[in-house]
mmCIF file of C-alpha atoms in Angstrom:
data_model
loop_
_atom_site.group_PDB
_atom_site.id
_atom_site.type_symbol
_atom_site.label_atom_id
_atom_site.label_comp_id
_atom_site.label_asym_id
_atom_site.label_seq_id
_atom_site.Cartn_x
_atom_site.Cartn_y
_atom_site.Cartn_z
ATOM 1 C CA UNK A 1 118.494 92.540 78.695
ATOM 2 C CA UNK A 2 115.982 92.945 81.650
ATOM 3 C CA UNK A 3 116.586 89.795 84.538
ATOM 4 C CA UNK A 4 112.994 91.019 85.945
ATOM 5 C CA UNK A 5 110.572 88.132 85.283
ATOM 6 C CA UNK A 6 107.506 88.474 83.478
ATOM 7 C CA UNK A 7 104.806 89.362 85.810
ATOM 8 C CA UNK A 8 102.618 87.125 83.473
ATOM 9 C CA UNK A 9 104.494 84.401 84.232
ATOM 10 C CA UNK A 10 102.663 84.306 88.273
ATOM 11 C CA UNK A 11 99.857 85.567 87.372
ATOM 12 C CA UNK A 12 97.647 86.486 90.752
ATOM 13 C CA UNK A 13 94.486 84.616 91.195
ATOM 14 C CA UNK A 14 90.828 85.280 92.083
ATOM 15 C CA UNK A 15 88.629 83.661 94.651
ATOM 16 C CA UNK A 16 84.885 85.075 94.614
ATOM 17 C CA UNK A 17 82.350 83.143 97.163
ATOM 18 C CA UNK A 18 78.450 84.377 96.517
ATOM 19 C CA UNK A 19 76.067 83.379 99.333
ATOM 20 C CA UNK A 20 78.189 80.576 100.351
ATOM 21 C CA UNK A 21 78.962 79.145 96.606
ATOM 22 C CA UNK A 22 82.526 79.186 95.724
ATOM 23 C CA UNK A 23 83.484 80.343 91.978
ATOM 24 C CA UNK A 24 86.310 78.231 90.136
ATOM 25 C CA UNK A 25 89.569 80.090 90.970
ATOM 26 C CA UNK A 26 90.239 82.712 88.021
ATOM 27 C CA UNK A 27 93.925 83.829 87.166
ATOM 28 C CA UNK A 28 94.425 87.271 86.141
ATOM 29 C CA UNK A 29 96.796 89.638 85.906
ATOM 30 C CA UNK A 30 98.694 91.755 88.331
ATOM 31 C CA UNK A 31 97.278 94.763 87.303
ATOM 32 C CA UNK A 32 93.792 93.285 87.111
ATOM 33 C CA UNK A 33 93.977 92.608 90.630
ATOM 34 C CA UNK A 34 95.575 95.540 91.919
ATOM 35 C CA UNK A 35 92.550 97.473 89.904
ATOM 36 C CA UNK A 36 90.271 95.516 91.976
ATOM 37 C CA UNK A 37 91.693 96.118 95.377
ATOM 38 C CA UNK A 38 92.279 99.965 94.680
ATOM 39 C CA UNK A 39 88.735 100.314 93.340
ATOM 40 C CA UNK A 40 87.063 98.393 96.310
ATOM 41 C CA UNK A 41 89.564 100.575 98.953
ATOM 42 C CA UNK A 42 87.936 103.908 96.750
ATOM 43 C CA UNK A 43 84.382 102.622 96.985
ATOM 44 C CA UNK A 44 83.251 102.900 101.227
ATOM 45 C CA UNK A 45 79.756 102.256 100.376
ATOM 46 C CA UNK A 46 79.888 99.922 98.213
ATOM 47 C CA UNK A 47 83.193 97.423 100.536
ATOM 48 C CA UNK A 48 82.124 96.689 103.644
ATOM 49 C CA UNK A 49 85.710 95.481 104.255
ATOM 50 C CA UNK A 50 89.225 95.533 102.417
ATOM 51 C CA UNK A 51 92.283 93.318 104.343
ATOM 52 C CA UNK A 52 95.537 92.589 103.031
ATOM 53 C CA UNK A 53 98.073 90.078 104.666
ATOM 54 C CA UNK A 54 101.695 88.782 103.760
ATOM 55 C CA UNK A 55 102.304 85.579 104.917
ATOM 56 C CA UNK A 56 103.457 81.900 103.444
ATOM 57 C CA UNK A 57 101.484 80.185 100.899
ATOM 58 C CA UNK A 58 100.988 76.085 101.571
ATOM 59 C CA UNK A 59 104.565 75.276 99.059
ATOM 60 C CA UNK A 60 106.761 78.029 100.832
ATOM 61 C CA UNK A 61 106.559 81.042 98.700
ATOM 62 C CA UNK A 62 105.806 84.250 100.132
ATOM 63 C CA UNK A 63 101.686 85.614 99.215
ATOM 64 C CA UNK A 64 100.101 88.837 99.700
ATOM 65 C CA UNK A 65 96.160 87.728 100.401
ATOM 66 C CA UNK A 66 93.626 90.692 99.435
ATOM 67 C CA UNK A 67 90.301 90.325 101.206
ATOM 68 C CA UNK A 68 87.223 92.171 100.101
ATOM 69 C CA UNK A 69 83.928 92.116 101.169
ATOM 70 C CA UNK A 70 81.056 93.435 99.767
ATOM 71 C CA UNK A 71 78.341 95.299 101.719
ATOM 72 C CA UNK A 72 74.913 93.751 101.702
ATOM 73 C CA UNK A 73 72.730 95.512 98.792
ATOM 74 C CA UNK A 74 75.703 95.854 96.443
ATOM 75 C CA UNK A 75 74.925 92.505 94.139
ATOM 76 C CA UNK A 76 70.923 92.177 93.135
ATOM 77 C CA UNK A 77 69.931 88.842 93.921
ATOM 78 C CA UNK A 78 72.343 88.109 96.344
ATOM 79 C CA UNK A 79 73.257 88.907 100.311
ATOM 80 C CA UNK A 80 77.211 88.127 100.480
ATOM 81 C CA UNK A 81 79.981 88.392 98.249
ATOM 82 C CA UNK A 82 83.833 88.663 98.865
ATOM 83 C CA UNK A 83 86.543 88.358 96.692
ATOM 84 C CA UNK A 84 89.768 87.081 97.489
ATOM 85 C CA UNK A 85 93.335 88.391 95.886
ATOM 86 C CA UNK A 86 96.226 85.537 95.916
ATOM 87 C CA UNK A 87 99.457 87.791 94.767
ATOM 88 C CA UNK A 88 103.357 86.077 94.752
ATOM 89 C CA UNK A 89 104.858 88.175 96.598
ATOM 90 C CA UNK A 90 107.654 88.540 93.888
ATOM 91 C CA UNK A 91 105.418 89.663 91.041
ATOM 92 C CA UNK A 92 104.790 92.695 93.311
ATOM 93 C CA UNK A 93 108.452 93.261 93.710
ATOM 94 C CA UNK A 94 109.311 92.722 89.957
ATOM 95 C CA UNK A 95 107.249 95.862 88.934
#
């Protein structure tokens, strides 16, 4: 029997903030958001920026933080869009 925990069980979460209007956190999966960030890092024209950052989260627990930032043009309708990654830090360690 496997002591690994589920990486279901901390799921990551997504931020997205469009022209200033912040979106409901969303929590998805690990591999969702590791799909995200590795797509945005393979697509220059489309990500003006992609950041990542380990540090504490507010109740102790170590976070990786995934920033990206669309470039302007991307989204019809709309002039700035980032997403933002929350990942435990043990989920990524559990794989």
């Amino acid at each position: 029997m496997s002591t690994k925990t589920s990486i279901n069980v901390r799921p990551a979460t997504l931020f997205t903030q469009v022209d200033g209007r912040n979106f409901h956190p969303e929590p998805i999966s690990l591999y969702a958001a590791l799909s995200g960030i590795r797509k945005a890092r393979k697509s220059p024209k489309a990500v003006d920026a992609v950041n990542v950052y380990a540090f504490t989260g507010r109740d102790g627990s170590a976070l990786h933080v995934a920033y990206v930032h669309y470039a302007r043009g991307h989204w019809s309708n709309v002039d700035d869009v980032f997403d933002v990654y929350e990942i435990p830090t043990g989920a990524l360690t559990d794989l």
